[in-house]
Amino acid sequence: MKNTQNIYDNDTFFEGYMKLRDNPDNMNINLVNPAFFSLAPDLTGKIVLDLGCGYGENCAKFLCLGAAKVVGIDISEKMLNVAKADTNGIEYILADLNDLSDITGKYDAVFSSMAVHYVEDFNKLCAQVANLLIDGGYFIFSQEHPFSTSPMNGPSWTRDEDGKRTHYNLSDYGRLGRRETTWFVDGVIKYHRRFSDLINSLVDNGFLVEKVLEPLPSEEVLVKLPSYAKEFDKQSFMLIRGRKIREIVTPAVQ
Amino acid sequence: MKNTQNIYDNDTFFEGYMKLRDNPDNMNINLVNPAFFSLAPDLTGKIVLDLGCGYGENCAKFLCLGAAKVVGIDISEKMLNVAKADTNGIEYILADLNDLSDITGKYDAVFSSMAVHYVEDFNKLCAQVANLLIDGGYFIFSQEHPFSTSPMNGPSWTRDEDGKRTHYNLSDYGRLGRRETTWFVDGVIKYHRRFSDLINSLVDNGFLVEKVLEPLPSEEVLVKLPSYAKEFDKQSFMLIRGRKIREIVTPAVQ
C-alpha cells in the first residue's frame, strides 16, 4: 500500500470529512444514498462486501437490511477505528482497493459508495470484483460523475454578474487518467474515466449492466436545499448496477 | 407522419446537407463511420434494416459487407430518391422512425446512423426494434453525444482572447426532452437524453449492452483536421451496440 494515497488518515482531511458527513445537508444523504440503496437487491441472509467502507455507515445499513455477514474494506485506519467502535457483526479489513488479491471469500453482493474514482485501474477492479462474486452476484457502485472528474484543473462553473451559475465548464473529457484536486487538503488524486470506459470494463469482465442512475434532486430536497438545482445543469454522481452473468443465451445469428 | 418534422425535404436544408456529406473532411467520415462499422458483426448472408438511411450510403456498404438483403427507412422522399437512383438490391421504405409499427419482417441487425436523437420516444423505439430483431440480433446506433443535445440554447464554447476554445458550456443535462436548434435551417428539433436514459431503455426492452463508444480522432485525422482536437475536451458522438437476448442465466443469489 506504500504508493497509494491515503488522504483519509490526514488529520485535516479527516476532520473536514467527518464534519461534512455529520451535516444532514450533505449530498451523500440527499442525492447519492437514495439512489444507491434503490439499486440493492434483497439482502436477507446474504454475504456482502463494502469497498471503501469508511467509518462503516453503509455496512451497518446492510446488516439492517438483513445481510447475514458484512465485510468492510478501507485504506484508512482512522476511519476503520471509528467503524469498529460503532458496530457489531461486521468484519473490517485494512486494505487498498487498488489490489484486492488478498481478499478471500465469495460474496452475493459487492457495494462501493463514492470510492471507485480513487482507483487507478478500473478494469482490474472489475476483474477482481468478478472473482469475489458468486454467479448472479451484484456489483453496485456510486462514483463522482465523469463530468466532475473530467476537467484537468478541477470542476468549475461560469457565473453571471449576479453570481448565478450559467454553465459548467466542461473540458478534458477525452483525456483519461489522473486528476489532482483539492478537497479539504491539496493533492487529492482521482482518476477520470468516461461513461463508455466504465460500461466497457464491466462488460469485458463478465458483468451485465442492469441499471445506470444519474440522480437528480427530488422536489423535497430542492425546497430544503435550493442550490441543488445546479444538478439539472450538470450532474455530480453516477451509479451503476452490474450483475455477474454465468451465461447469456444468444443463439448465433442464423 | 403529419406531426413529425421532415427537415430533410426542406430545399435549403437538403442542399446544405448534401454539400456537407460530400465534403471528405466531415465528421461522419472521420469520426463516426470508423466507430460505427467497428461495431458491426459479420453480415454475410444477413438481413439488415437501416433506420434513417438518408440517401442510402450505409445501405450500400452493408451489401458490400455481405448482407443478403438490406431495407432502408427514411422520412425524406428527397433522400430516398437519391438513394434509389444509386443502388440495386436494396428496398427503400418511406416511413417515420417515431412509429415503426407498419414495418414487417425479422432482421439480423438493425443499424441507425445519426438519427436516433430525432426520435421523441427512445423507449418505444427500443421496443419496436426488439420486435423487428431475431433473438441474438443486434441494434447498433450512433447519435449526437448527450453533451451536444444537452444545452437548451444549443451547443456553444467559451474561447480565450485569441479565439482558442477553453471549455464547452455544459448546461441543462438533467432537463430531458425537446431541443430546438439551427442546422442549415432554423427550428431543427432534437431530443435530449442522458447516458443513463439510453442504457436503461435498452436494458428495459431486453437488450444486452455490449459496447459503448465515444470516438476520439486518430492522430492521422488530427494532422489533417487540427480543429478536431476539441473532441478531447467535449465529445460529439456516442455509439452503442445492444444485443437482443433470449435468456440470461443468472441463478438466484443463494
mmCIF file of N, CA and C in Angstrom, chain A residues 116-215:
data_model
loop_
_atom_site.group_PDB
_atom_site.id
_atom_site.type_symbol
_atom_site.label_atom_id
_atom_site.label_comp_id
_atom_site.label_asym_id
_atom_site.label_seq_id
_atom_site.Cartn_x
_atom_site.Cartn_y
_atom_site.Cartn_z
ATOM 1 N N VAL A 116 -14.775 4.467 -6.090
ATOM 2 C CA VAL A 116 -14.221 3.902 -7.322
ATOM 3 C C VAL A 116 -13.366 4.915 -8.091
ATOM 4 N N HIS A 117 -13.692 6.210 -7.982
ATOM 5 C CA HIS A 117 -12.908 7.229 -8.697
ATOM 6 C C HIS A 117 -11.505 7.420 -8.107
ATOM 7 N N TYR A 118 -11.231 6.797 -6.950
ATOM 8 C CA TYR A 118 -9.866 6.829 -6.400
ATOM 9 C C TYR A 118 -9.007 5.673 -6.911
ATOM 10 N N VAL A 119 -9.642 4.714 -7.589
ATOM 11 C CA VAL A 119 -8.933 3.509 -8.040
ATOM 12 C C VAL A 119 -8.338 3.760 -9.430
ATOM 13 N N GLU A 120 -7.047 3.476 -9.558
ATOM 14 C CA GLU A 120 -6.361 3.804 -10.810
ATOM 15 C C GLU A 120 -6.819 2.920 -11.972
ATOM 16 N N ASP A 121 -6.943 1.616 -11.720
ATOM 17 C CA ASP A 121 -7.213 0.670 -12.813
ATOM 18 C C ASP A 121 -8.612 0.065 -12.613
ATOM 19 N N PHE A 122 -9.605 0.647 -13.261
ATOM 20 C CA PHE A 122 -10.991 0.196 -13.066
ATOM 21 C C PHE A 122 -11.212 -1.180 -13.674
ATOM 22 N N ASN A 123 -10.517 -1.462 -14.757
ATOM 23 C CA ASN A 123 -10.647 -2.771 -15.397
ATOM 24 C C ASN A 123 -10.183 -3.887 -14.448
ATOM 25 N N LYS A 124 -9.055 -3.654 -13.771
ATOM 26 C CA LYS A 124 -8.540 -4.619 -12.789
ATOM 27 C C LYS A 124 -9.520 -4.770 -11.626
ATOM 28 N N LEU A 125 -10.077 -3.656 -11.172
ATOM 29 C CA LEU A 125 -11.065 -3.713 -10.086
ATOM 30 C C LEU A 125 -12.253 -4.593 -10.489
ATOM 31 N N CYS A 126 -12.760 -4.394 -11.727
ATOM 32 C CA CYS A 126 -13.891 -5.202 -12.200
ATOM 33 C C CYS A 126 -13.537 -6.681 -12.215
ATOM 34 N N ALA A 127 -12.331 -7.002 -12.687
ATOM 35 C CA ALA A 127 -11.897 -8.404 -12.742
ATOM 36 C C ALA A 127 -11.832 -8.988 -11.333
ATOM 37 N N GLN A 128 -11.295 -8.227 -10.372
ATOM 38 C CA GLN A 128 -11.155 -8.744 -9.013
ATOM 39 C C GLN A 128 -12.516 -8.846 -8.321
ATOM 40 N N VAL A 129 -13.397 -7.897 -8.575
ATOM 41 C CA VAL A 129 -14.750 -7.977 -8.003
ATOM 42 C C VAL A 129 -15.490 -9.190 -8.571
ATOM 43 N N ALA A 130 -15.342 -9.433 -9.885
ATOM 44 C CA ALA A 130 -15.989 -10.604 -10.502
ATOM 45 C C ALA A 130 -15.529 -11.893 -9.818
ATOM 46 N N ASN A 131 -14.229 -11.969 -9.487
ATOM 47 C CA ASN A 131 -13.694 -13.143 -8.797
ATOM 48 C C ASN A 131 -14.279 -13.329 -7.409
ATOM 49 N N LEU A 132 -14.640 -12.220 -6.768
ATOM 50 C CA LEU A 132 -15.157 -12.285 -5.396
ATOM 51 C C LEU A 132 -16.662 -12.551 -5.358
ATOM 52 N N LEU A 133 -17.330 -12.488 -6.508
ATOM 53 C CA LEU A 133 -18.783 -12.660 -6.563
ATOM 54 C C LEU A 133 -19.178 -14.083 -6.960
ATOM 55 N N ILE A 134 -20.302 -14.538 -6.430
ATOM 56 C CA ILE A 134 -20.917 -15.766 -6.928
ATOM 57 C C ILE A 134 -21.551 -15.452 -8.288
ATOM 58 N N ASP A 135 -21.855 -16.492 -9.063
ATOM 59 C CA ASP A 135 -22.623 -16.290 -10.301
ATOM 60 C C ASP A 135 -23.956 -15.654 -9.943
ATOM 61 N N GLY A 136 -24.325 -14.622 -10.656
ATOM 62 C CA GLY A 136 -25.581 -13.930 -10.364
ATOM 63 C C GLY A 136 -25.435 -12.827 -9.330
ATOM 64 N N GLY A 137 -24.227 -12.689 -8.770
ATOM 65 C CA GLY A 137 -23.997 -11.662 -7.744
ATOM 66 C C GLY A 137 -23.934 -10.263 -8.335
ATOM 67 N N TYR A 138 -24.098 -9.267 -7.468
ATOM 68 C CA TYR A 138 -24.220 -7.880 -7.899
ATOM 69 C C TYR A 138 -22.981 -7.051 -7.561
ATOM 70 N N PHE A 139 -22.610 -6.172 -8.469
ATOM 71 C CA PHE A 139 -21.612 -5.138 -8.202
ATOM 72 C C PHE A 139 -22.338 -3.799 -8.363
ATOM 73 N N ILE A 140 -22.501 -3.111 -7.248
ATOM 74 C CA ILE A 140 -23.274 -1.861 -7.221
ATOM 75 C C ILE A 140 -22.383 -0.751 -6.701
ATOM 76 N N PHE A 141 -22.157 0.265 -7.516
ATOM 77 C CA PHE A 141 -21.280 1.346 -7.033
ATOM 78 C C PHE A 141 -21.790 2.723 -7.433
ATOM 79 N N SER A 142 -21.417 3.691 -6.597
ATOM 80 C CA SER A 142 -21.614 5.100 -6.920
ATOM 81 C C SER A 142 -20.229 5.719 -7.075
ATOM 82 N N GLN A 143 -20.151 6.746 -7.888
ATOM 83 C CA GLN A 143 -18.879 7.462 -8.028
ATOM 84 C C GLN A 143 -19.156 8.877 -8.487
ATOM 85 N N GLU A 144 -18.122 9.710 -8.438
ATOM 86 C CA GLU A 144 -18.277 11.051 -8.999
ATOM 87 C C GLU A 144 -18.635 10.908 -10.471
ATOM 88 N N HIS A 145 -19.532 11.760 -10.949
ATOM 89 C CA HIS A 145 -19.916 11.734 -12.357
ATOM 90 C C HIS A 145 -18.685 12.065 -13.214
ATOM 91 N N PRO A 146 -18.565 11.441 -14.388
ATOM 92 C CA PRO A 146 -17.454 11.804 -15.278
ATOM 93 C C PRO A 146 -17.380 13.317 -15.558
ATOM 94 N N PHE A 147 -18.505 14.027 -15.484
ATOM 95 C CA PHE A 147 -18.459 15.493 -15.625
ATOM 96 C C PHE A 147 -17.530 16.112 -14.579
ATOM 97 N N SER A 148 -17.574 15.554 -13.355
ATOM 98 C CA SER A 148 -16.806 16.135 -12.242
ATOM 99 C C SER A 148 -15.326 15.783 -12.318
ATOM 100 N N THR A 149 -15.038 14.552 -12.762
ATOM 101 C CA THR A 149 -13.626 14.142 -12.805
ATOM 102 C C THR A 149 -12.937 14.642 -14.069
ATOM 103 N N SER A 150 -13.710 15.150 -15.022
ATOM 104 C CA SER A 150 -13.173 15.487 -16.342
ATOM 105 C C SER A 150 -12.139 16.632 -16.360
ATOM 106 N N PRO A 151 -12.472 17.847 -15.909
ATOM 107 C CA PRO A 151 -11.541 18.970 -16.123
ATOM 108 C C PRO A 151 -10.207 18.788 -15.386
ATOM 109 N N MET A 152 -9.119 18.964 -16.117
ATOM 110 C CA MET A 152 -7.766 18.813 -15.563
ATOM 111 C C MET A 152 -7.555 19.731 -14.364
ATOM 112 N N ASN A 153 -8.171 20.915 -14.402
ATOM 113 C CA ASN A 153 -7.985 21.875 -13.308
ATOM 114 C C ASN A 153 -9.096 21.816 -12.266
ATOM 115 N N GLY A 154 -9.840 20.748 -12.271
ATOM 116 C CA GLY A 154 -10.913 20.597 -11.286
ATOM 117 C C GLY A 154 -12.200 21.219 -11.778
ATOM 118 N N PRO A 155 -13.324 20.793 -11.193
ATOM 119 C CA PRO A 155 -14.625 21.298 -11.642
ATOM 120 C C PRO A 155 -14.786 22.797 -11.379
ATOM 121 N N SER A 156 -15.411 23.498 -12.321
ATOM 122 C CA SER A 156 -15.699 24.926 -12.116
ATOM 123 C C SER A 156 -16.912 25.338 -12.939
ATOM 124 N N TRP A 157 -17.518 26.440 -12.551
ATOM 125 C CA TRP A 157 -18.716 26.969 -13.201
ATOM 126 C C TRP A 157 -18.457 28.392 -13.684
ATOM 127 N N THR A 158 -19.181 28.790 -14.707
ATOM 128 C CA THR A 158 -19.215 30.202 -15.102
ATOM 129 C C THR A 158 -20.484 30.810 -14.510
ATOM 130 N N ARG A 159 -20.330 32.003 -13.950
ATOM 131 C CA ARG A 159 -21.471 32.682 -13.311
ATOM 132 C C ARG A 159 -21.734 34.021 -13.985
ATOM 133 N N ASP A 160 -22.969 34.477 -13.902
ATOM 134 C CA ASP A 160 -23.305 35.791 -14.454
ATOM 135 C C ASP A 160 -22.971 36.880 -13.430
ATOM 136 N N GLU A 161 -23.311 38.135 -13.774
ATOM 137 C CA GLU A 161 -22.950 39.270 -12.905
ATOM 138 C C GLU A 161 -23.541 39.157 -11.505
ATOM 139 N N ASP A 162 -24.676 38.473 -11.390
ATOM 140 C CA ASP A 162 -25.315 38.309 -10.083
ATOM 141 C C ASP A 162 -24.797 37.084 -9.324
ATOM 142 N N GLY A 163 -23.800 36.435 -9.893
ATOM 143 C CA GLY A 163 -23.245 35.267 -9.223
ATOM 144 C C GLY A 163 -24.009 33.980 -9.502
ATOM 145 N N LYS A 164 -25.005 34.054 -10.373
ATOM 146 C CA LYS A 164 -25.813 32.872 -10.685
ATOM 147 C C LYS A 164 -25.059 31.993 -11.686
ATOM 148 N N ARG A 165 -25.074 30.689 -11.440
ATOM 149 C CA ARG A 165 -24.407 29.767 -12.364
ATOM 150 C C ARG A 165 -25.086 29.788 -13.735
ATOM 151 N N THR A 166 -24.302 29.984 -14.802
ATOM 152 C CA THR A 166 -24.889 29.923 -16.155
ATOM 153 C C THR A 166 -24.562 28.599 -16.832
ATOM 154 N N HIS A 167 -23.338 28.112 -16.650
ATOM 155 C CA HIS A 167 -22.999 26.799 -17.199
ATOM 156 C C HIS A 167 -21.772 26.227 -16.501
ATOM 157 N N TYR A 168 -21.643 24.922 -16.631
ATOM 158 C CA TYR A 168 -20.480 24.195 -16.120
ATOM 159 C C TYR A 168 -19.388 24.213 -17.188
ATOM 160 N N ASN A 169 -18.150 24.385 -16.756
ATOM 161 C CA ASN A 169 -17.030 24.482 -17.698
ATOM 162 C C ASN A 169 -16.472 23.084 -17.993
ATOM 163 N N LEU A 170 -16.963 22.491 -19.047
ATOM 164 C CA LEU A 170 -16.538 21.123 -19.378
ATOM 165 C C LEU A 170 -15.304 21.134 -20.271
ATOM 166 N N SER A 171 -14.280 20.402 -19.850
ATOM 167 C CA SER A 171 -13.077 20.239 -20.679
ATOM 168 C C SER A 171 -12.424 18.910 -20.351
ATOM 169 N N ASP A 172 -11.535 18.466 -21.215
ATOM 170 C CA ASP A 172 -10.660 17.302 -20.966
ATOM 171 C C ASP A 172 -11.401 15.972 -20.820
ATOM 172 N N TYR A 173 -12.645 15.917 -21.252
ATOM 173 C CA TYR A 173 -13.419 14.684 -21.084
ATOM 174 C C TYR A 173 -12.738 13.498 -21.772
ATOM 175 N N GLY A 174 -12.104 13.749 -22.901
ATOM 176 C CA GLY A 174 -11.450 12.668 -23.646
ATOM 177 C C GLY A 174 -10.016 12.386 -23.202
ATOM 178 N N ARG A 175 -9.561 13.073 -22.153
ATOM 179 C CA ARG A 175 -8.203 12.834 -21.626
ATOM 180 C C ARG A 175 -8.326 12.024 -20.350
ATOM 181 N N LEU A 176 -8.058 10.732 -20.457
ATOM 182 C CA LEU A 176 -8.288 9.816 -19.346
ATOM 183 C C LEU A 176 -7.187 9.907 -18.303
ATOM 184 N N GLY A 177 -7.511 9.440 -17.094
ATOM 185 C CA GLY A 177 -6.470 9.212 -16.107
ATOM 186 C C GLY A 177 -6.448 10.181 -14.950
ATOM 187 N N ARG A 178 -5.271 10.336 -14.384
ATOM 188 C CA ARG A 178 -5.024 11.019 -13.120
ATOM 189 C C ARG A 178 -5.485 12.487 -13.103
ATOM 190 N N ARG A 179 -6.141 12.856 -12.012
ATOM 191 C CA ARG A 179 -6.514 14.248 -11.754
ATOM 192 C C ARG A 179 -6.088 14.586 -10.332
ATOM 193 N N GLU A 180 -5.464 15.739 -10.160
ATOM 194 C CA GLU A 180 -5.087 16.178 -8.818
ATOM 195 C C GLU A 180 -5.997 17.330 -8.439
ATOM 196 N N THR A 181 -6.757 17.177 -7.361
ATOM 197 C CA THR A 181 -7.700 18.227 -6.970
ATOM 198 C C THR A 181 -7.543 18.547 -5.490
ATOM 199 N N THR A 182 -8.268 19.556 -5.041
ATOM 200 C CA THR A 182 -8.248 19.951 -3.639
ATOM 201 C C THR A 182 -9.607 19.609 -3.035
ATOM 202 N N TRP A 183 -9.625 18.871 -1.942
ATOM 203 C CA TRP A 183 -10.856 18.566 -1.204
ATOM 204 C C TRP A 183 -10.458 18.494 0.268
ATOM 205 N N PHE A 184 -10.670 19.577 0.976
ATOM 206 C CA PHE A 184 -10.176 19.791 2.345
ATOM 207 C C PHE A 184 -8.662 19.982 2.356
ATOM 208 N N VAL A 185 -7.919 19.158 1.625
ATOM 209 C CA VAL A 185 -6.456 19.287 1.528
ATOM 210 C C VAL A 185 -6.065 19.285 0.051
ATOM 211 N N ASP A 186 -4.866 19.789 -0.229
ATOM 212 C CA ASP A 186 -4.350 19.754 -1.607
ATOM 213 C C ASP A 186 -3.943 18.335 -1.984
ATOM 214 N N GLY A 187 -3.857 18.113 -3.283
ATOM 215 C CA GLY A 187 -3.239 16.889 -3.782
ATOM 216 C C GLY A 187 -4.081 15.636 -3.648
ATOM 217 N N VAL A 188 -5.390 15.786 -3.660
ATOM 218 C CA VAL A 188 -6.256 14.604 -3.665
ATOM 219 C C VAL A 188 -6.267 14.033 -5.092
ATOM 220 N N ILE A 189 -5.931 12.760 -5.219
ATOM 221 C CA ILE A 189 -5.796 12.141 -6.543
ATOM 222 C C ILE A 189 -7.052 11.339 -6.896
ATOM 223 N N LYS A 190 -7.587 11.642 -8.075
ATOM 224 C CA LYS A 190 -8.712 10.870 -8.607
ATOM 225 C C LYS A 190 -8.369 10.426 -10.024
ATOM 226 N N TYR A 191 -9.192 9.546 -10.566
ATOM 227 C CA TYR A 191 -8.960 9.074 -11.931
ATOM 228 C C TYR A 191 -10.197 9.295 -12.785
ATOM 229 N N HIS A 192 -10.010 9.975 -13.899
ATOM 230 C CA HIS A 192 -11.130 10.249 -14.814
ATOM 231 C C HIS A 192 -11.313 9.112 -15.808
ATOM 232 N N ARG A 193 -12.526 8.639 -15.880
ATOM 233 C CA ARG A 193 -12.909 7.663 -16.915
ATOM 234 C C ARG A 193 -14.200 8.152 -17.538
ATOM 235 N N ARG A 194 -14.348 7.889 -18.820
ATOM 236 C CA ARG A 194 -15.567 8.290 -19.499
ATOM 237 C C ARG A 194 -16.677 7.281 -19.222
ATOM 238 N N PHE A 195 -17.871 7.653 -19.571
ATOM 239 C CA PHE A 195 -19.004 6.772 -19.425
ATOM 240 C C PHE A 195 -18.747 5.437 -20.140
ATOM 241 N N SER A 196 -18.273 5.543 -21.393
ATOM 242 C CA SER A 196 -18.033 4.332 -22.186
ATOM 243 C C SER A 196 -16.969 3.444 -21.546
ATOM 244 N N ASP A 197 -15.939 4.050 -20.949
ATOM 245 C CA ASP A 197 -14.876 3.247 -20.322
ATOM 246 C C ASP A 197 -15.426 2.426 -19.164
ATOM 247 N N LEU A 198 -16.310 3.026 -18.375
ATOM 248 C CA LEU A 198 -16.905 2.317 -17.237
ATOM 249 C C LEU A 198 -17.741 1.127 -17.722
ATOM 250 N N ILE A 199 -18.630 1.390 -18.679
ATOM 251 C CA ILE A 199 -19.513 0.330 -19.183
ATOM 252 C C ILE A 199 -18.698 -0.789 -19.822
ATOM 253 N N ASN A 200 -17.725 -0.424 -20.665
ATOM 254 C CA ASN A 200 -16.969 -1.451 -21.389
ATOM 255 C C ASN A 200 -16.129 -2.316 -20.451
ATOM 256 N N SER A 201 -15.566 -1.731 -19.380
ATOM 257 C CA SER A 201 -14.805 -2.536 -18.414
ATOM 258 C C SER A 201 -15.715 -3.530 -17.712
ATOM 259 N N LEU A 202 -16.910 -3.105 -17.363
ATOM 260 C CA LEU A 202 -17.863 -4.023 -16.732
ATOM 261 C C LEU A 202 -18.206 -5.173 -17.681
ATOM 262 N N VAL A 203 -18.564 -4.827 -18.919
ATOM 263 C CA VAL A 203 -18.942 -5.851 -19.909
ATOM 264 C C VAL A 203 -17.774 -6.811 -20.150
ATOM 265 N N ASP A 204 -16.586 -6.262 -20.328
ATOM 266 C CA ASP A 204 -15.411 -7.095 -20.636
ATOM 267 C C ASP A 204 -15.084 -8.069 -19.505
ATOM 268 N N ASN A 205 -15.520 -7.763 -18.283
ATOM 269 C CA ASN A 205 -15.235 -8.641 -17.155
ATOM 270 C C ASN A 205 -16.446 -9.478 -16.732
ATOM 271 N N GLY A 206 -17.393 -9.644 -17.662
ATOM 272 C CA GLY A 206 -18.475 -10.603 -17.437
ATOM 273 C C GLY A 206 -19.674 -10.044 -16.705
ATOM 274 N N PHE A 207 -19.772 -8.721 -16.640
ATOM 275 C CA PHE A 207 -20.948 -8.137 -15.987
ATOM 276 C C PHE A 207 -22.009 -7.755 -17.012
ATOM 277 N N LEU A 208 -23.244 -8.023 -16.650
ATOM 278 C CA LEU A 208 -24.395 -7.488 -17.357
ATOM 279 C C LEU A 208 -24.697 -6.132 -16.720
ATOM 280 N N VAL A 209 -24.745 -5.088 -17.525
ATOM 281 C CA VAL A 209 -25.104 -3.768 -16.988
ATOM 282 C C VAL A 209 -26.622 -3.710 -16.873
ATOM 283 N N GLU A 210 -27.121 -3.670 -15.649
ATOM 284 C CA GLU A 210 -28.567 -3.753 -15.424
ATOM 285 C C GLU A 210 -29.226 -2.398 -15.271
ATOM 286 N N LYS A 211 -28.476 -1.436 -14.762
ATOM 287 C CA LYS A 211 -29.088 -0.130 -14.489
ATOM 288 C C LYS A 211 -27.996 0.921 -14.313
ATOM 289 N N VAL A 212 -28.242 2.096 -14.867
ATOM 290 C CA VAL A 212 -27.349 3.241 -14.639
ATOM 291 C C VAL A 212 -28.210 4.374 -14.090
ATOM 292 N N LEU A 213 -27.754 5.006 -13.031
ATOM 293 C CA LEU A 213 -28.503 6.132 -12.468
ATOM 294 C C LEU A 213 -27.651 7.393 -12.431
ATOM 295 N N GLU A 214 -28.256 8.500 -12.820
ATOM 296 C CA GLU A 214 -27.682 9.829 -12.636
ATOM 297 C C GLU A 214 -28.718 10.580 -11.806
ATOM 298 N N PRO A 215 -28.586 10.537 -10.474
ATOM 299 C CA PRO A 215 -29.679 11.013 -9.622
ATOM 300 C C PRO A 215 -29.834 12.530 -9.639
#
